[in-house]
Short mmCIF file of C-alpha atoms and ligand atoms in Angstrom, two decimals:
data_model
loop_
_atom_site.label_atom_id
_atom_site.label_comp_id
_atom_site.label_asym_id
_atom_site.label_seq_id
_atom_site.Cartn_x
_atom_site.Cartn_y
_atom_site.Cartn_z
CA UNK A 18 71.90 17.85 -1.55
CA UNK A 19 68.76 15.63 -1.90
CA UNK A 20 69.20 11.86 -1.50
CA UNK A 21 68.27 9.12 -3.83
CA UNK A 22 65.79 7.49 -2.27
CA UNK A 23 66.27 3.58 -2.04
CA UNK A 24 63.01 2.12 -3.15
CA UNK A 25 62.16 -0.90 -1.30
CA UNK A 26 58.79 -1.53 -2.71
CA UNK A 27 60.55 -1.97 -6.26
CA UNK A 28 63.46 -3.76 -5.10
CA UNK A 29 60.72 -6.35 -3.40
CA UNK A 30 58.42 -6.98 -6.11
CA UNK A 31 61.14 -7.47 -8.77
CA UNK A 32 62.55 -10.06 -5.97
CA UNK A 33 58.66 -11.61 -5.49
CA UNK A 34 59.06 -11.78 -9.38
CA UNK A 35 62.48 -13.78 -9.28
CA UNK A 36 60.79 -15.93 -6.61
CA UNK A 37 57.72 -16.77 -8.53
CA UNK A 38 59.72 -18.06 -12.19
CA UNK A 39 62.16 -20.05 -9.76
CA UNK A 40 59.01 -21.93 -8.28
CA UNK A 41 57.67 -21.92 -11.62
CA UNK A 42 60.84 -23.78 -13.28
CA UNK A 43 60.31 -26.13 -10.12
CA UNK A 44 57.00 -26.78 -10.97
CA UNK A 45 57.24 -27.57 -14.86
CA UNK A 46 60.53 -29.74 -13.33
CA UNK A 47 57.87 -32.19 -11.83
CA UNK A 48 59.37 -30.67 -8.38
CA UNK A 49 56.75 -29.06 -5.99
CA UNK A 50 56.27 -25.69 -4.12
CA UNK A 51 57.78 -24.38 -0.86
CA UNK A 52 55.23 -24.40 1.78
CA UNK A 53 55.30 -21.92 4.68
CA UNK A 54 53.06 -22.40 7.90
CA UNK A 55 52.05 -18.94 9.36
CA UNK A 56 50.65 -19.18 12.77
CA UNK A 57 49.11 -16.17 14.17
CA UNK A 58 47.77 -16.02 18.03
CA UNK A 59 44.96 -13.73 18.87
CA UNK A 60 43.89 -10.37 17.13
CA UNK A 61 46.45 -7.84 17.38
CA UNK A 62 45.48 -5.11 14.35
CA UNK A 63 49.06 -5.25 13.34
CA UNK A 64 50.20 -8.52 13.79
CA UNK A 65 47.31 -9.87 11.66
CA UNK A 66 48.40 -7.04 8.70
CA UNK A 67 51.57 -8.71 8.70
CA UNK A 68 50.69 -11.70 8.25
CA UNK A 69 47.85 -10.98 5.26
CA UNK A 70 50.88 -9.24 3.97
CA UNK A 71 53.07 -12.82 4.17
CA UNK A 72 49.57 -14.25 2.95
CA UNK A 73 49.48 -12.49 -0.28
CA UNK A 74 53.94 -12.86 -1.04
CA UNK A 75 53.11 -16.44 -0.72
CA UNK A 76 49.94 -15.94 -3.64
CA UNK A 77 52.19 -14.18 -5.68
CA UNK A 78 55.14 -16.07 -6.09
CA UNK A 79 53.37 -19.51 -5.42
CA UNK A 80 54.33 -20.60 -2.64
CA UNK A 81 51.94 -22.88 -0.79
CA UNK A 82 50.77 -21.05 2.62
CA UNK A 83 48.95 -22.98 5.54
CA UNK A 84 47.56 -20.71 7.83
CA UNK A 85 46.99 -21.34 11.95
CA UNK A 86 44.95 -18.45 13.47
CA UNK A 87 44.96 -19.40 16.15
CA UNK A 88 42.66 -17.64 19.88
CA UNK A 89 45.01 -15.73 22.40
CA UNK A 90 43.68 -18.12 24.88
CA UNK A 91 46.08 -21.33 22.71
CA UNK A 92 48.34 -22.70 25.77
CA UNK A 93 51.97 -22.96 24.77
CA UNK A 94 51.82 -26.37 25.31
CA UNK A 95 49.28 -26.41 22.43
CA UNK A 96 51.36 -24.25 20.14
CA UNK A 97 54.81 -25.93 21.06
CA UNK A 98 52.74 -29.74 20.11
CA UNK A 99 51.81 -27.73 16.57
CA UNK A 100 55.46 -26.66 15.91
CA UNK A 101 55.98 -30.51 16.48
CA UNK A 102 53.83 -31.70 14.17
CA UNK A 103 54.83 -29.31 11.57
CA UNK A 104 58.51 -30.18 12.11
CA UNK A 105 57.92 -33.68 11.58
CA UNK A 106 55.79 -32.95 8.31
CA UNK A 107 58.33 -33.27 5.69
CA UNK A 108 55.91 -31.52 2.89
CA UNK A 109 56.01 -28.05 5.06
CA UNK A 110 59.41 -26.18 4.66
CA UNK A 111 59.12 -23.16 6.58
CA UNK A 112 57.16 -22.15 9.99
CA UNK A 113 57.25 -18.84 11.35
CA UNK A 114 54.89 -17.97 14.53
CA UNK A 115 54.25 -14.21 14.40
CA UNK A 116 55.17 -12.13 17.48
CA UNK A 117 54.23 -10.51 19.87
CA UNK A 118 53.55 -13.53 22.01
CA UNK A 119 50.66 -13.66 24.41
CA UNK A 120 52.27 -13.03 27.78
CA UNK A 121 51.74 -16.45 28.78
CA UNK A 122 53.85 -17.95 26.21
CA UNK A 123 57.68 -17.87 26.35
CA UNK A 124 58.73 -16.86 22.76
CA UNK A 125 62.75 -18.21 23.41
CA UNK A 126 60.96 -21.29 23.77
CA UNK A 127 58.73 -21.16 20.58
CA UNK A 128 62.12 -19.94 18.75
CA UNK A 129 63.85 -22.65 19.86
CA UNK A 130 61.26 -25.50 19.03
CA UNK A 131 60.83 -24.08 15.19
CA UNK A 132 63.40 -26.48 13.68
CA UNK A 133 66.92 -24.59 12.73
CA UNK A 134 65.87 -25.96 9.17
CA UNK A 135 62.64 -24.66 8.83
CA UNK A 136 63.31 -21.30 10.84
CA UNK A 137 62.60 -18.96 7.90
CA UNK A 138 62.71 -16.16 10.45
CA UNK A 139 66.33 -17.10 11.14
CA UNK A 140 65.66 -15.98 14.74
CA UNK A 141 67.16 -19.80 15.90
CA UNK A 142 70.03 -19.23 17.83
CA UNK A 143 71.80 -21.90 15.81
CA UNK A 144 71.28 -19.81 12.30
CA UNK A 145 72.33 -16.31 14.30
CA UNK A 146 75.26 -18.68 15.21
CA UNK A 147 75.89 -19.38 11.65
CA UNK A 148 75.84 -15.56 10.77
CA UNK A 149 78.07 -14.80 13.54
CA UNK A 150 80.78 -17.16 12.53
CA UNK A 151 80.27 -16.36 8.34
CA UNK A 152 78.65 -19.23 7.42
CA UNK A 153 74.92 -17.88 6.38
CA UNK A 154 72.19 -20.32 6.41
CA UNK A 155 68.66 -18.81 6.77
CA UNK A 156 69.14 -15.22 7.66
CA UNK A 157 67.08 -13.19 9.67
CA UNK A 158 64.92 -12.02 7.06
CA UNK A 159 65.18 -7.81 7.46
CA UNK A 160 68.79 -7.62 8.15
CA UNK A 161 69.32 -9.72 5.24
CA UNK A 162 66.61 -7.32 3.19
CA UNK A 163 68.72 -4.33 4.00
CA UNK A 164 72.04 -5.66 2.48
CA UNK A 165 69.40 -6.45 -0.25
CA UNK A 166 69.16 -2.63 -0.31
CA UNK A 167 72.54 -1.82 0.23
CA UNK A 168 73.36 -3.81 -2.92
CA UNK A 169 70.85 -2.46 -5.12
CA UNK A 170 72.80 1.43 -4.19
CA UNK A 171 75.60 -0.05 -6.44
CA UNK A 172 77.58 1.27 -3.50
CA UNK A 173 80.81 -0.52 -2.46
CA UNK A 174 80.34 -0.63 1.73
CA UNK A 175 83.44 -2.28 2.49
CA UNK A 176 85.28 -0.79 5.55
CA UNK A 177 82.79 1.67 5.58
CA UNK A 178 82.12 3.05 9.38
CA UNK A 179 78.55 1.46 10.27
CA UNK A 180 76.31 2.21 13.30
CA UNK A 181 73.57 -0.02 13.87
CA UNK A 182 70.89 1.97 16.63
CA UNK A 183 69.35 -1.02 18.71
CA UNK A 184 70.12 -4.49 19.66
CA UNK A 185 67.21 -6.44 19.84
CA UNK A 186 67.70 -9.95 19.00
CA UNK A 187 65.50 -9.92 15.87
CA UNK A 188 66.87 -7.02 14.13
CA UNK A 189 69.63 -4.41 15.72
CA UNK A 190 71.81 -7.59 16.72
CA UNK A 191 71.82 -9.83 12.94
CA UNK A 192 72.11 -6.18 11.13
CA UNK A 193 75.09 -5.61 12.94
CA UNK A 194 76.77 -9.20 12.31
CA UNK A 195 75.02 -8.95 8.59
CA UNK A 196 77.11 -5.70 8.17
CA UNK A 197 80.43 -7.12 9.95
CA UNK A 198 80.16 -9.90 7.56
CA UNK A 199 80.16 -7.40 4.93
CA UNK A 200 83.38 -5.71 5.81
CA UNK A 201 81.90 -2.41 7.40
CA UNK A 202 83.75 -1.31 10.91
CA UNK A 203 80.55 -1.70 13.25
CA UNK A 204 78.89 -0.13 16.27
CA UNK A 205 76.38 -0.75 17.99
CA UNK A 206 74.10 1.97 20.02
CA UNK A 207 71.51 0.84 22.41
CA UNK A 208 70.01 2.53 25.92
CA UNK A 209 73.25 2.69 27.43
CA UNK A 210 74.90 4.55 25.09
CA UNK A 211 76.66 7.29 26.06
CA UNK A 212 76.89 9.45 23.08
CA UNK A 213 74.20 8.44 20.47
CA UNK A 214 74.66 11.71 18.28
CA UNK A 215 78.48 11.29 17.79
CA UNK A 216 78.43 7.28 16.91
CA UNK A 217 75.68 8.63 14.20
CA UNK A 218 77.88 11.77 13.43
CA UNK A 219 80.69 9.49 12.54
CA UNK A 220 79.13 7.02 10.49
CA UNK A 221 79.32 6.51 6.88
CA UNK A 222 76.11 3.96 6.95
CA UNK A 223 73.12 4.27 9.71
CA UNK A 224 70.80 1.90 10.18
CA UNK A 225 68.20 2.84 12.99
CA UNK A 226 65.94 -0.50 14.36
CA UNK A 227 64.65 0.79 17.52
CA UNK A 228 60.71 1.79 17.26
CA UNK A 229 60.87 5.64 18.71
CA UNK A 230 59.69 8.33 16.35
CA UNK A 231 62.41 10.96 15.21
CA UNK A 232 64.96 9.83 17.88
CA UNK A 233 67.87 10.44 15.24
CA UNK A 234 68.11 13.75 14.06
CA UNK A 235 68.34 14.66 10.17
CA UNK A 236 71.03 17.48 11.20
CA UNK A 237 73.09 14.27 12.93
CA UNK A 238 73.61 12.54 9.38
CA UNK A 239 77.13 13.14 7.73
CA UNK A 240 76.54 14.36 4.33
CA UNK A 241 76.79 11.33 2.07
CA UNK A 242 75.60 8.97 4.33
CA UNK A 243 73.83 6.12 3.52
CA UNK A 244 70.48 6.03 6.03
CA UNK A 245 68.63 3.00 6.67
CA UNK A 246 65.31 3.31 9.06
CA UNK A 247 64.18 0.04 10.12
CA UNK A 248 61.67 1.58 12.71
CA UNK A 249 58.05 1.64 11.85
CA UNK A 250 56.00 3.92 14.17
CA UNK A 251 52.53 5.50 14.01
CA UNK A 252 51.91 8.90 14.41
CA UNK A 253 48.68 10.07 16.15
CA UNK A 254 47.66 10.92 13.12
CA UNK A 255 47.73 7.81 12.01
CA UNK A 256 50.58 8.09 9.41
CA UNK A 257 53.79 5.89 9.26
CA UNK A 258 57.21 6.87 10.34
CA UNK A 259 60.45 5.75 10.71
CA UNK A 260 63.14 6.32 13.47
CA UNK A 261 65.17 8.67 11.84
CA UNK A 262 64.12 12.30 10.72
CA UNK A 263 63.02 12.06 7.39
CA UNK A 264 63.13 15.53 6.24
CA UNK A 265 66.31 16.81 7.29
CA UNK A 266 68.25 13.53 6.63
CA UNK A 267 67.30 13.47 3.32
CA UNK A 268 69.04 16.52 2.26
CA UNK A 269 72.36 15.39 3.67
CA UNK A 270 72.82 11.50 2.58
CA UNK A 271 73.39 10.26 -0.51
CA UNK A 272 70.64 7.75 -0.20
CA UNK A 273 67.92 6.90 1.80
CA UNK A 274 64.79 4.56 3.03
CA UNK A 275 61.54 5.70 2.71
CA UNK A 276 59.21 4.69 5.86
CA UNK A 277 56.36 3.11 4.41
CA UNK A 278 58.14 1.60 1.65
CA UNK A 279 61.83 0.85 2.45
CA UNK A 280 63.12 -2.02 4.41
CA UNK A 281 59.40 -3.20 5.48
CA UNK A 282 58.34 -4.89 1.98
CA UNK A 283 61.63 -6.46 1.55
CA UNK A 284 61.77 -8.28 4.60
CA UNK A 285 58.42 -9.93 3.37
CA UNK A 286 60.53 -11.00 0.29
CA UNK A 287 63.57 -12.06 2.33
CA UNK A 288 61.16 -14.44 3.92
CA UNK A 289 59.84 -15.71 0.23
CA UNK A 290 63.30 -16.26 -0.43
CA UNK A 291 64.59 -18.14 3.07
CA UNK A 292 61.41 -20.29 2.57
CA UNK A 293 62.30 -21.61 -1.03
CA UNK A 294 65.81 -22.03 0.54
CA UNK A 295 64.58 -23.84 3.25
CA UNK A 296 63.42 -26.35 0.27
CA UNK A 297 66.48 -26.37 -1.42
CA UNK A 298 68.83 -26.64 1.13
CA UNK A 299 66.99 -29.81 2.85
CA UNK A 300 66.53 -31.49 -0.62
CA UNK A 301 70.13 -30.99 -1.10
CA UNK A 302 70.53 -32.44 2.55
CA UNK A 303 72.68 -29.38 3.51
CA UNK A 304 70.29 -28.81 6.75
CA UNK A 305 70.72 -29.23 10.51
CA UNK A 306 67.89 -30.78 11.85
N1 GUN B 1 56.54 -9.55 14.19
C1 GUN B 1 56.96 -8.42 13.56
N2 GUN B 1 57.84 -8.71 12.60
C2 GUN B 1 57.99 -10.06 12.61
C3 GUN B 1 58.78 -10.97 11.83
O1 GUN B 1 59.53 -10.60 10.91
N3 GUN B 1 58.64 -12.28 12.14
C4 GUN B 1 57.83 -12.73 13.15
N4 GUN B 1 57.78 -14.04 13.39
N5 GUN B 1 57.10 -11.90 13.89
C5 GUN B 1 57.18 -10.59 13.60
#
């Protein structure tokens, strides 16, 4: 068996698409764009890719981008007085501060300051608190892109057996409440796990979010899984890889995420998306401050 691969790439650019005639009806409405601050510290290689790549979404569906790059050296009482100001600035809609952090700068705090309303991440504790007790506001943007995917398979995943491999707050942890809210029977693996290869043996839908080249094996998958890889790693060769072995997976699921080109470009759309919510949801005055 070969699996249909689940093209992410596609599925994001027909979404950037969506985005960009919503904006556009806005527009000839007499309403105006979204506007998402992106606030960069420093000169990490991949951090500032990331954030060109947020750059361009925001050319391409129009909305309005200000952009903070901002040295290493910026004291987090510096950054922490900027999330302020844009909090207070009723024409910006969505802020998102790109980690990693500098160590000198306490990201929970950063996270926390970002306004639950303009938190287009969704990494606020008070919109995982709205996920965890099924009431969605702004969702963290890649767990959110993978039901994206999920939904594009055509595939009903209700009560199927999930396993979600890693818990970290921005990804493992929302993809497993994205997924319970869903109706799939969850697990969740993580380093003390005692049997990683029989939770993935078992499970009708894996999604892998933990950063470590080829940790799942391909012979692990069930045959007519559905195989999610969240991880993005970089081979000394320089290529891109995922988490879970590509190869060998792909000839037992029934579909699959290509790493580059799966879940990565749709959680730049997911962000699109939260940040013309953002708009909507505070015009309509259905925000928490
Ligand atoms: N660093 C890597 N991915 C992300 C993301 O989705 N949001 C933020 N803020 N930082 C990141």
């Amino acid at each position: 068996m070969s699996a249909n691969i689940i093209n992410g790439k596609a599925i994001a650019e027909a979404t950037l698409d969506e985005i960009k005639s919503l904006i556009e009806k806005r527009l000839a409405q007499g309403q105006r764009a979204p506007t998402l601050a992106v606030i960069l510290l420093g000169t990490d290689a991949a951090s500032a890719i990331y954030v060109r790549n947020k750059r361009l979404a925001c050319e391409k569906t129009g909305i309005r981008s200000l952009a903070y790059d901002l040295p290493a050296s910026t004291s987090e009482a510096d950054l922490l007085a900027l999330i302020q100001q844009l909090n207070d600035d009723d024409e910006v809609d969505g802020i998102l501060v790109q980690s990693p952090l500098p160590a000198h700068i306490e990201e929970k705090k950063i996270i926390e300051t970002i306004s639950a309303s303009k938190d287009v991440d969704g990494f606020h504790p008070y919109n995982i608190g709205r996920l965890a007790v099924r009431q969605p506001t702004l969702r963290s943007c890649t767990p959110y892109g993978v039901i994206k995917l999920l939904q594009s398979t055509g595939v009903n995943i209700l009560g199927l057996d999930a396993v979600v491999v890693g818990v970290s707050n921005h990804v493992g942890r929302p993809m497993a409440l994205e997924l319970l809210l869903a109706g799939c029977t969850v697990t969740s693996c993580h380093r003390h796990t005692k049997d990683l290869r029989a939770a993935v043996e078992r499970a009708d839908l894996v999604v892998a979010a933990v950063g470590k080249a080829g940790l799942i094996k391909g012979e692990w998958i069930k045959p007519g899984a559905i195989v999610i890889d969240i991880g993005i790693n970089r081979l000394q060769d320089g290529s891109l890889c995922g988490d879970i072995e590509f190869a060998t997976a792909s000839q037992r699921a029934a579909w699959i995420t290509p790493v580059p080109g799966g879940v990565g470009p749709m959680t730049v759309a997911t962000l699109m998306q939260n940040t013309l919510k953002a708009l909507e949801l505070r015009e309509a005055g259905k925000l928490a401050s």
